[in-house]
Each structure stands twice: as C-alpha cells, then as structure tokens.
Amino acid sequence: MDSTLLWLIPALPLFGAILNGSLSLAGSKDGYGPPRGIVATFAVLMPAISFALSIAAAARLGGFGGEAAPALRQDLFTWFAGDGLNLSFGLSIDRLSSLMLLFVTGIGTLIHLYSVGYMGEDRGFARFMSYMNLFMTAMIILVMGSSLPVTFLGWEGVGLCSYLLIGFWHKTPEYADAARKAFIYNRVGDLGFLLGAFALFQITGSLDYAAISEWFRTADASALASSHGLITAACILIFLGCAGKSAQIPLQAWLPDAMAGPTPVSALIHAATMVTAGVYLVARLSDAFVCSPEAMAVVFVIGCATAVWGAVAGLVQNDVKKALAYSTVSQLGFMFMAAGCGAFDVALFHVFTHAFFKAALFLSAGAVIHGLHHEQDMRRMGGLRKNLPIAYLAMFYGWWAITGLPFAAGFFSKDLILEHAFAGHVHLGFNIAPLVGAIALVTAGLTAVYMTRVITLVFWSPSRVDPEVKAHIHGTPITMAIPLLVLGVGSLIAGFVWVGLPMGWMGVPENGMAFLANWLSPVVGPAQEVLAKASGVEHGDHNAMAWTVAGLGTLIAAFGSFLGWWIWRKGPKTVPAAGTSTAPTGFGGGWTFGFDTAASWLVVKPIMIVAYGLYWVVELAILGVAGWLVSAGSRALGDGYALALQRSRLRTSLALAMLGLAAAIAALLFAVK
Amino acid sequence: MATETILMTPAAVQVLAAMLFGIGLTTAVIRRNIFVVLMGVELMLNAVNLSFIGFSRTLAGDASLLGQLAPLFTIAIAAAEACVGLAMVILLVRGKDTIDADAFSAMKE
C-alpha cells in the first residue's frame, strides 16, 4: 500500500455518509424511504474497503512484501499557516494508529452489517447508516491525524456523531436529553483538550505528534525541570479531554445515558471505539505524560476510582444495556489504570480486546432486545438459551472474555493490568503497589460478579418473559448472526495477539512472548523506558510475579463468577410490576446517580444561582432602573410637546418642516460667517 | 438701464425663483385639496431648478456646469416622483374617500 492512498481510508466512509445522507433526504417524502438494498450495500461496503486498506497499511508497517516502513504519512494540504506555525492536514499511520485503525474499521464493518439487520425495519434507516458512516470517517481521522488539530477535528466529529446517534429517536424527549447531556459533558472535556494542546504548543513549539514526541525524548533535564509545571498542566488538561471522551470520573455520567441510542451505536461508539479515544490520546502523548509523575498519578487514581465505581454500579442495574454501559465505564477505568502505571502498551491491548468482547456483549444484548420486542429490563428476561442460541453463544464468549477466565481475550489483558498495578510504577511518594494491586484485583472480581449476573439474569435463570412476548420472539437474522459469531470468536482469540500466536504462525520476524509490546514499542517504548528507569523496577521482577498474579486473577474471576451465578440463579427476588422504571433504587440508586446529584449541586445549582443573581441584579435592578429612567423621560417629553406636534395636520407639519429647514440654513450661514 | 436688462440680471432670476418657491410653499401649506398640495410641491421643485439655472449663468467653471446638470437630473427624477406621488395620492383618496389633506392624520394614533 502506497502512502498516497491514505486519504482513501477516511474518504470512503465519508462518501458513504454523503450518499446515504442524500438518499435519506431524497426519500424522506415517500412512505417507504430510499431503497434499503442500496443503502445497506454502500453503508457496509465503504468501511469494509477501508478495513482492507488498513490491513494493507499494517502489512506494509509489518514488513510484508518489502521493506518495513516505520510510518506512512500523507500531507494533504496546508491547513493553516502563520507566524511560527505551519500546519498541514496530515494523515499518518504508525504502529499505534494501525492497531487502532484495524479494530475501528474491522469491528466497525461488522457492526454496520449488524445494523442492517437491527435497524432495517426502521423508518430512518438511511439516516442511521449515514450517521454511522460519518462516525467511521471521524474516528478514522481521529486515529490517523498526524497532529493535535487533525485529531481534534476527528475528536469533535465523533462527538457530533455520538450526539446525533444517541438522539437518533429524537421524538422521545428523554433520548434527546441524553444526547444533549453527552454533548455537554464532552464539551467540558474538549475545553481541556484545547487548552492542553495550546500548552503543549507553548512547551514544544509544535502541534505535530512526531515533533512533540521528539521534543520530549530529546529535551535535557534542565529544560524539562524549568517547564515542569506547564507540562503537568498540559497533561492534566489533555487528560480532562480524555476523561470526557472516555467517560472517566468526574465526566463519566453521560455514558450510561448514552444507551438511549440504538444498540449498534452503543456497541460501536459507546463501547468499542469512540470511548477508547482517550486511551489512544494518552498513549499517543505518552512521552509528555511520563515527564510529569503528577499527571501520571492523576491518570492512575482517576482510572482506579472509575473502575471501582463502574463495577459497583454495573452490579445494581436492571436494564441490560445500562449494566453493560457501567461495565464499559469500569473497563475504561482499567485502561487508564494501566496507562497511569506506565503500561501504555497494556492499556492499548486492553482497548483492543475490550473492543471485541464488549462489542460482542452489546450486540448479543441487542439481539435479545430485538428478539423480545424492545424489552431491556433484565427482570423480564431469563431462560433464553433455547430461543436465541446465537445471541447466547456470543454473550457466553463475551462473558468468558470479560470475567478474565483463562484463555479468552480478557484473561490476557486484565492479567497484564493487574501485574503492572502490583509492580507499582506509580509515583505517589511512597510504595502503594500492594494497595493498588488489591484494588485492581477486587475490581476484577466485581467484574466477574456483575457480568455473571447479567448472563444469569438473561440466559441462565428461569424465564420471566411475558408469555405474550415469548410466543413471538424474533429470531436473529443472518446479518446480525455473522457479526455476533465473528466477534464472539474474536473475544476468545484476540488475547493471543499479545503473545503473537497467529503472527508467529505466519512467520513475522518480531514475535516471542510479547508480540504486541514489540509492535507498539517504537511509539510508546521510550516513554515506558523513562518510567522503568525512574521507578527502578526491572523487567525480571515482572516475570517472577506474572504467574502469581495470573493465578490470583483466575481464582478471583472464578470465585466472582460462581458468586454471580449463585446469587441470581433463581432470578431477582422482586418480581417487577409492569411498566416500572428500570432505574435502580435504594443503595443502588444512590450509588448510580451519586455523581449526577453531585454535578447538580456543585455545577448546575451554582450556575442557576449565578444566573438568577444576574437576572435580579443586571436585568431587574440595573437595566430595569435605566430603562425606566429613559422611558419615563421620553414619555414626559413626548406627552407634553412632541405629541402635540405629531397630532397636527399635514399642512402644519409641512410648514413646520420648512421653518425648521430655514432655521437650519440660517444657522449654517451664520456659522460659516 | 432698460427693462429687459434688469430682468436678465442674476439677482432678478433668483428673486423670481424665490417668489415661485414662496407661492409653491404657500399653496402646499394653506390649500386643503391634496392635489393642489402636490402641485405646490412641484412648483417648489421647479423654483429650485430655476435657481440652479440662474446660478449657472452667474458662476464660473465647474459650478456653472453643475448648475446646468443638476436641473436635468431633477427633471428626470421629478418625473418619477410625480408619478409615485400621484399614485400615492390616488391610493390615499381611495382609502378615505376624500381629497381633504387634513383628513390624513394617521400619525396621531
């Protein structure tokens, strides 16, 4: 693959988006909408070709068919040029972007195919596929951007598509509210992204990733020390952007609400791809992050807290999609935990495996929801193994992967995170490794409990499905079955990428036990070296501990799974009355909505108070009094004299106008003299 | 000085123009027939044209040229103005069914 073809990767889905958008607009008048076959073909084909091109690019980087290139880069045009800043609109694929690109386009294509089955009956099918394709474009630009502004373009684009798709069924006011909530939370993060980018420009004098990394890698100690405060600020601000996009505390509350969107959207945008953009950005700027131990500590602590919070919240949900959403929040916390430990490659590995198993879980939840005629309440499910075998299979594989039971994808990635948490690269002034490891381990156990709860309530426990619904369960169409099976199997085998088994068979030179780490080392390796030197932890220590941690992780996953099955095997104790809300109540409600309440008290209410204050002081007192003075003055004047003139006859007005003109001319003449 | 010479002095032309303007203004102010008011306005306009012509004879160079050009423009525009003015007057008369200028005092309210 030649680097002059890079532009095609984002351009093809954009073409699909424009085509389907036009079809949607053109077909909006007649009752059936545009022809579904054409819409579906283009919508699925465009990301599929992008996927093929991404494979070709990755093969080029890996050295297939020629010299291995470190990165492919194409500068399309000069975006803006000015004093001290010349920025070209550049796309580039290095090893980090190629990893992201492969699963974004690959899993994206599968989910597009799934959407054909899931959304095919919907009135707005073409509009939906157009938004999905637009999302692919934006996500690809985000990943392929060679500089911060280009990434920001994609960053905003995915935010926009997320907003459009959460509110896809915008006739329901709650869904539109959820869309706005997501957008506003992301705006807060975007502000951080922008300020962080400005700060990085101030430090390094460039916005290009290559130049930024180069600056941090080659800067001498005095330069780093003199701008240490600014570097810390820049990293924390960038992380605020990542927290917004990747739903980390304190900006995480939008993600569960985002489940208002159709299920393929939840799978693609709010589980597999967009929400991992934050992890990508932290890894991309890893050279900057490692120069600030404080920023790394922030990333780590926030990740840890989010992982724990999300796991507990996932445990108390009744809505199957909400449970998976909190699970996503928790897993994203795990990724940031790994990044905060300095294990950027592990964080990306978890991004990669999570994309598979979370997409599989969401899509199978979608198949269940589709089968049960839009029932999302797990209290009205159960015993669906026979009715929805393919969905069951995919969820079973996803469950296997996420709990961390041996040999599925999550086993490898979660284990590596635990290992790095115990290894303690975190600089908090004292050794917190045992505490950190324990928190991570407990959270991994909680993950197993809540995930087993979900699969138990949906598939293993006795059926609580309404008999009326049960008689008419929709089967899983072939377009939904294929992605389910591919992603299910992917959840099983994606973990082996770390050790490079498939690549090893294919004879790639770089493999061994850390294929992915080697693959990513040109991008994040130097940063990890810096941290390893600073903390004094040798690689040998890891290996000694690896088996212990793997054993502990497996034990706690097995125990958590058993616990989840034991508690909920008979279904929930309370039988729901029809039409009740799925929102958790009691402790669960307090825990789940705690951050919403806090945001309401800390942000919304103060802003309301300030707004009312401004209303009373500025609007009523200042503007009111001033306005009254002006109006009273003009009324006194007008009612007295001006009105009498206004009420005069036309002829009088004319005479007066002439007199006035004469007076004006006379005054002018005198003034001239 | 012969009579015709006196009449052709610049001051005499300006006096005539001023008189015409005065007549026009008086007509516009004191008459109540709205058509006559319009005629008064037209008379004022032509008085000004006459004044321009007078000055074009008195003054030299560019100013003289301007004095000849301005009336040409004024005449052209006045044709359009008369057209619009008459149309407006007709509309006004149709609306109130009267030609009394004093009846049109809608700005009161």
PDB file of N, CA, C and O in Angstrom, chain A residues 365-404:
ATOM      1  N   ALA A 365     -26.717  -8.453  23.438  1.00  0.00           N
ATOM      2  CA  ALA A 365     -27.805  -7.794  24.174  1.00  0.00           C
ATOM      3  C   ALA A 365     -28.799  -7.205  23.187  1.00  0.00           C
ATOM      4  O   ALA A 365     -30.014  -7.282  23.379  1.00  0.00           O
ATOM      5  N   GLY A 366     -28.249  -6.634  22.096  1.00  0.00           N
ATOM      6  CA  GLY A 366     -29.129  -6.074  21.066  1.00  0.00           C
ATOM      7  C   GLY A 366     -29.994  -7.147  20.438  1.00  0.00           C
ATOM      8  O   GLY A 366     -31.185  -6.933  20.176  1.00  0.00           O
ATOM      9  N   ALA A 367     -29.402  -8.337  20.188  1.00  0.00           N
ATOM     10  CA  ALA A 367     -30.181  -9.426  19.603  1.00  0.00           C
ATOM     11  C   ALA A 367     -31.303  -9.851  20.549  1.00  0.00           C
ATOM     12  O   ALA A 367     -32.417 -10.165  20.113  1.00  0.00           O
ATOM     13  N   VAL A 368     -30.999  -9.826  21.867  1.00  0.00           N
ATOM     14  CA  VAL A 368     -32.037 -10.175  22.846  1.00  0.00           C
ATOM     15  C   VAL A 368     -33.141  -9.119  22.833  1.00  0.00           C
ATOM     16  O   VAL A 368     -34.337  -9.439  22.800  1.00  0.00           O
ATOM     17  N   ILE A 369     -32.708  -7.843  22.840  1.00  0.00           N
ATOM     18  CA  ILE A 369     -33.698  -6.764  22.850  1.00  0.00           C
ATOM     19  C   ILE A 369     -34.562  -6.823  21.586  1.00  0.00           C
ATOM     20  O   ILE A 369     -35.792  -6.694  21.635  1.00  0.00           O
ATOM     21  N   HIS A 370     -33.911  -7.058  20.455  1.00  0.00           N
ATOM     22  CA  HIS A 370     -34.614  -7.206  19.182  1.00  0.00           C
ATOM     23  C   HIS A 370     -35.588  -8.376  19.253  1.00  0.00           C
ATOM     24  O   HIS A 370     -36.754  -8.276  18.846  1.00  0.00           O
ATOM     25  N   GLY A 371     -35.120  -9.486  19.817  1.00  0.00           N
ATOM     26  CA  GLY A 371     -35.964 -10.681  19.913  1.00  0.00           C
ATOM     27  C   GLY A 371     -37.169 -10.466  20.800  1.00  0.00           C
ATOM     28  O   GLY A 371     -38.255 -10.982  20.519  1.00  0.00           O
ATOM     29  N   LEU A 372     -36.994  -9.695  21.867  1.00  0.00           N
ATOM     30  CA  LEU A 372     -38.079  -9.519  22.842  1.00  0.00           C
ATOM     31  C   LEU A 372     -38.884  -8.252  22.574  1.00  0.00           C
ATOM     32  O   LEU A 372     -39.542  -7.740  23.481  1.00  0.00           O
ATOM     33  N   HIS A 373     -38.821  -7.736  21.366  1.00  0.00           N
ATOM     34  CA  HIS A 373     -39.597  -6.545  21.006  1.00  0.00           C
ATOM     35  C   HIS A 373     -39.269  -5.378  21.916  1.00  0.00           C
ATOM     36  O   HIS A 373     -40.136  -4.812  22.586  1.00  0.00           O
ATOM     37  N   HIS A 374     -37.997  -4.981  21.949  1.00  0.00           N
ATOM     38  CA  HIS A 374     -37.531  -3.800  22.666  1.00  0.00           C
ATOM     39  C   HIS A 374     -37.749  -3.885  24.171  1.00  0.00           C
ATOM     40  O   HIS A 374     -38.007  -2.876  24.823  1.00  0.00           O
ATOM     41  N   GLU A 375     -37.615  -5.066  24.718  1.00  0.00           N
ATOM     42  CA  GLU A 375     -37.604  -5.207  26.176  1.00  0.00           C
ATOM     43  C   GLU A 375     -36.153  -5.154  26.636  1.00  0.00           C
ATOM     44  O   GLU A 375     -35.315  -5.904  26.143  1.00  0.00           O
ATOM     45  N   GLN A 376     -35.860  -4.212  27.578  1.00  0.00           N
ATOM     46  CA  GLN A 376     -34.467  -4.109  28.028  1.00  0.00           C
ATOM     47  C   GLN A 376     -34.312  -4.483  29.494  1.00  0.00           C
ATOM     48  O   GLN A 376     -33.209  -4.493  30.020  1.00  0.00           O
ATOM     49  N   ASP A 377     -35.411  -4.728  30.166  1.00  0.00           N
ATOM     50  CA  ASP A 377     -35.372  -4.956  31.603  1.00  0.00           C
ATOM     51  C   ASP A 377     -34.997  -6.415  31.872  1.00  0.00           C
ATOM     52  O   ASP A 377     -35.730  -7.329  31.485  1.00  0.00           O
ATOM     53  N   MET A 378     -33.866  -6.618  32.551  1.00  0.00           N
ATOM     54  CA  MET A 378     -33.408  -7.989  32.801  1.00  0.00           C
ATOM     55  C   MET A 378     -34.344  -8.755  33.742  1.00  0.00           C
ATOM     56  O   MET A 378     -34.303  -9.964  33.815  1.00  0.00           O
ATOM     57  N   ARG A 379     -35.167  -7.994  34.468  1.00  0.00           N
ATOM     58  CA  ARG A 379     -36.120  -8.685  35.356  1.00  0.00           C
ATOM     59  C   ARG A 379     -37.209  -9.386  34.558  1.00  0.00           C
ATOM     60  O   ARG A 379     -37.925 -10.231  35.089  1.00  0.00           O
ATOM     61  N   ARG A 380     -37.328  -9.024  33.281  1.00  0.00           N
ATOM     62  CA  ARG A 380     -38.328  -9.694  32.456  1.00  0.00           C
ATOM     63  C   ARG A 380     -37.670 -10.582  31.409  1.00  0.00           C
ATOM     64  O   ARG A 380     -38.205 -10.816  30.353  1.00  0.00           O
ATOM     65  N   MET A 381     -36.457 -11.071  31.719  1.00  0.00           N
ATOM     66  CA  MET A 381     -35.788 -11.968  30.779  1.00  0.00           C
ATOM     67  C   MET A 381     -35.566 -13.306  31.478  1.00  0.00           C
ATOM     68  O   MET A 381     -36.279 -13.647  32.400  1.00  0.00           O
ATOM     69  N   GLY A 382     -34.578 -14.028  31.025  1.00  0.00           N
ATOM     70  CA  GLY A 382     -34.254 -15.303  31.666  1.00  0.00           C
ATOM     71  C   GLY A 382     -34.605 -16.482  30.784  1.00  0.00           C
ATOM     72  O   GLY A 382     -35.588 -16.468  30.038  1.00  0.00           O
ATOM     73  N   GLY A 383     -33.738 -17.494  30.839  1.00  0.00           N
ATOM     74  CA  GLY A 383     -34.007 -18.750  30.139  1.00  0.00           C
ATOM     75  C   GLY A 383     -34.103 -18.627  28.640  1.00  0.00           C
ATOM     76  O   GLY A 383     -34.851 -19.355  28.000  1.00  0.00           O
ATOM     77  N   LEU A 384     -33.334 -17.731  28.046  1.00  0.00           N
ATOM     78  CA  LEU A 384     -33.484 -17.500  26.609  1.00  0.00           C
ATOM     79  C   LEU A 384     -32.484 -18.301  25.766  1.00  0.00           C
ATOM     80  O   LEU A 384     -32.366 -18.068  24.573  1.00  0.00           O
ATOM     81  N   ARG A 385     -31.774 -19.253  26.408  1.00  0.00           N
ATOM     82  CA  ARG A 385     -30.750 -20.012  25.666  1.00  0.00           C
ATOM     83  C   ARG A 385     -31.328 -20.689  24.430  1.00  0.00           C
ATOM     84  O   ARG A 385     -30.776 -20.618  23.341  1.00  0.00           O
ATOM     85  N   LYS A 386     -32.461 -21.329  24.615  1.00  0.00           N
ATOM     86  CA  LYS A 386     -33.053 -22.081  23.506  1.00  0.00           C
ATOM     87  C   LYS A 386     -33.599 -21.156  22.431  1.00  0.00           C
ATOM     88  O   LYS A 386     -33.492 -21.432  21.243  1.00  0.00           O
ATOM     89  N   ASN A 387     -34.180 -20.029  22.890  1.00  0.00           N
ATOM     90  CA  ASN A 387     -34.838 -19.151  21.933  1.00  0.00           C
ATOM     91  C   ASN A 387     -33.870 -18.345  21.090  1.00  0.00           C
ATOM     92  O   ASN A 387     -34.131 -18.069  19.935  1.00  0.00           O
ATOM     93  N   LEU A 388     -32.758 -17.944  21.708  1.00  0.00           N
ATOM     94  CA  LEU A 388     -31.811 -17.088  20.995  1.00  0.00           C
ATOM     95  C   LEU A 388     -30.412 -17.695  21.092  1.00  0.00           C
ATOM     96  O   LEU A 388     -29.531 -17.150  21.771  1.00  0.00           O
ATOM     97  N   PRO A 389     -30.194 -18.824  20.442  1.00  0.00           N
ATOM     98  CA  PRO A 389     -28.931 -19.543  20.644  1.00  0.00           C
ATOM     99  C   PRO A 389     -27.707 -18.747  20.203  1.00  0.00           C
ATOM    100  O   PRO A 389     -26.671 -18.811  20.869  1.00  0.00           O
ATOM    101  N   ILE A 390     -27.821 -17.985  19.114  1.00  0.00           N
ATOM    102  CA  ILE A 390     -26.626 -17.282  18.623  1.00  0.00           C
ATOM    103  C   ILE A 390     -26.264 -16.142  19.550  1.00  0.00           C
ATOM    104  O   ILE A 390     -25.094 -15.924  19.888  1.00  0.00           O
ATOM    105  N   ALA A 391     -27.302 -15.410  19.994  1.00  0.00           N
ATOM    106  CA  ALA A 391     -27.045 -14.350  20.957  1.00  0.00           C
ATOM    107  C   ALA A 391     -26.428 -14.934  22.217  1.00  0.00           C
ATOM    108  O   ALA A 391     -25.506 -14.363  22.811  1.00  0.00           O
ATOM    109  N   TYR A 392     -26.926 -16.100  22.627  1.00  0.00           N
ATOM    110  CA  TYR A 392     -26.395 -16.742  23.831  1.00  0.00           C
ATOM    111  C   TYR A 392     -24.920 -17.081  23.648  1.00  0.00           C
ATOM    112  O   TYR A 392     -24.089 -16.808  24.517  1.00  0.00           O
ATOM    113  N   LEU A 393     -24.608 -17.651  22.483  1.00  0.00           N
ATOM    114  CA  LEU A 393     -23.228 -18.046  22.220  1.00  0.00           C
ATOM    115  C   LEU A 393     -22.301 -16.829  22.287  1.00  0.00           C
ATOM    116  O   LEU A 393     -21.249 -16.859  22.932  1.00  0.00           O
ATOM    117  N   ALA A 394     -22.719 -15.735  21.612  1.00  0.00           N
ATOM    118  CA  ALA A 394     -21.870 -14.537  21.591  1.00  0.00           C
ATOM    119  C   ALA A 394     -21.721 -13.971  22.988  1.00  0.00           C
ATOM    120  O   ALA A 394     -20.625 -13.586  23.410  1.00  0.00           O
ATOM    121  N   MET A 395     -22.838 -13.951  23.751  1.00  0.00           N
ATOM    122  CA  MET A 395     -22.719 -13.390  25.094  1.00  0.00           C
ATOM    123  C   MET A 395     -21.879 -14.301  25.987  1.00  0.00           C
ATOM    124  O   MET A 395     -21.135 -13.826  26.835  1.00  0.00           O
ATOM    125  N   PHE A 396     -21.971 -15.593  25.755  1.00  0.00           N
ATOM    126  CA  PHE A 396     -21.179 -16.514  26.549  1.00  0.00           C
ATOM    127  C   PHE A 396     -19.686 -16.279  26.303  1.00  0.00           C
ATOM    128  O   PHE A 396     -18.899 -16.201  27.243  1.00  0.00           O
ATOM    129  N   TYR A 397     -19.314 -16.143  25.034  1.00  0.00           N
ATOM    130  CA  TYR A 397     -17.905 -15.877  24.727  1.00  0.00           C
ATOM    131  C   TYR A 397     -17.471 -14.537  25.299  1.00  0.00           C
ATOM    132  O   TYR A 397     -16.374 -14.414  25.848  1.00  0.00           O
ATOM    133  N   GLY A 398     -18.336 -13.523  25.135  1.00  0.00           N
ATOM    134  CA  GLY A 398     -18.014 -12.208  25.690  1.00  0.00           C
ATOM    135  C   GLY A 398     -17.860 -12.276  27.191  1.00  0.00           C
ATOM    136  O   GLY A 398     -16.945 -11.679  27.769  1.00  0.00           O
ATOM    137  N   TRP A 399     -18.757 -13.024  27.834  1.00  0.00           N
ATOM    138  CA  TRP A 399     -18.707 -13.172  29.290  1.00  0.00           C
ATOM    139  C   TRP A 399     -17.412 -13.862  29.702  1.00  0.00           C
ATOM    140  O   TRP A 399     -16.737 -13.457  30.650  1.00  0.00           O
ATOM    141  N   TRP A 400     -17.062 -14.881  28.963  1.00  0.00           N
ATOM    142  CA  TRP A 400     -15.828 -15.609  29.229  1.00  0.00           C
ATOM    143  C   TRP A 400     -14.638 -14.638  29.156  1.00  0.00           C
ATOM    144  O   TRP A 400     -13.749 -14.638  30.016  1.00  0.00           O
ATOM    145  N   ALA A 401     -14.663 -13.793  28.135  1.00  0.00           N
ATOM    146  CA  ALA A 401     -13.538 -12.884  27.949  1.00  0.00           C
ATOM    147  C   ALA A 401     -13.488 -11.822  29.034  1.00  0.00           C
ATOM    148  O   ALA A 401     -12.430 -11.546  29.597  1.00  0.00           O
ATOM    149  N   ILE A 402     -14.646 -11.229  29.375  1.00  0.00           N
ATOM    150  CA  ILE A 402     -14.597 -10.070  30.278  1.00  0.00           C
ATOM    151  C   ILE A 402     -14.316 -10.489  31.718  1.00  0.00           C
ATOM    152  O   ILE A 402     -13.684  -9.772  32.477  1.00  0.00           O
ATOM    153  N   THR A 403     -14.793 -11.677  32.116  1.00  0.00           N
ATOM    154  CA  THR A 403     -14.557 -12.083  33.501  1.00  0.00           C
ATOM    155  C   THR A 403     -13.088 -12.366  33.747  1.00  0.00           C
ATOM    156  O   THR A 403     -12.640 -12.351  34.888  1.00  0.00           O
ATOM    157  N   GLY A 404     -12.337 -12.658  32.713  1.00  0.00           N
ATOM    158  CA  GLY A 404     -10.917 -12.951  32.913  1.00  0.00           C
ATOM    159  C   GLY A 404     -10.661 -14.410  33.209  1.00  0.00           C
ATOM    160  O   GLY A 404      -9.621 -14.753  33.783  1.00  0.00           O
TER     161      GLY A 404
END
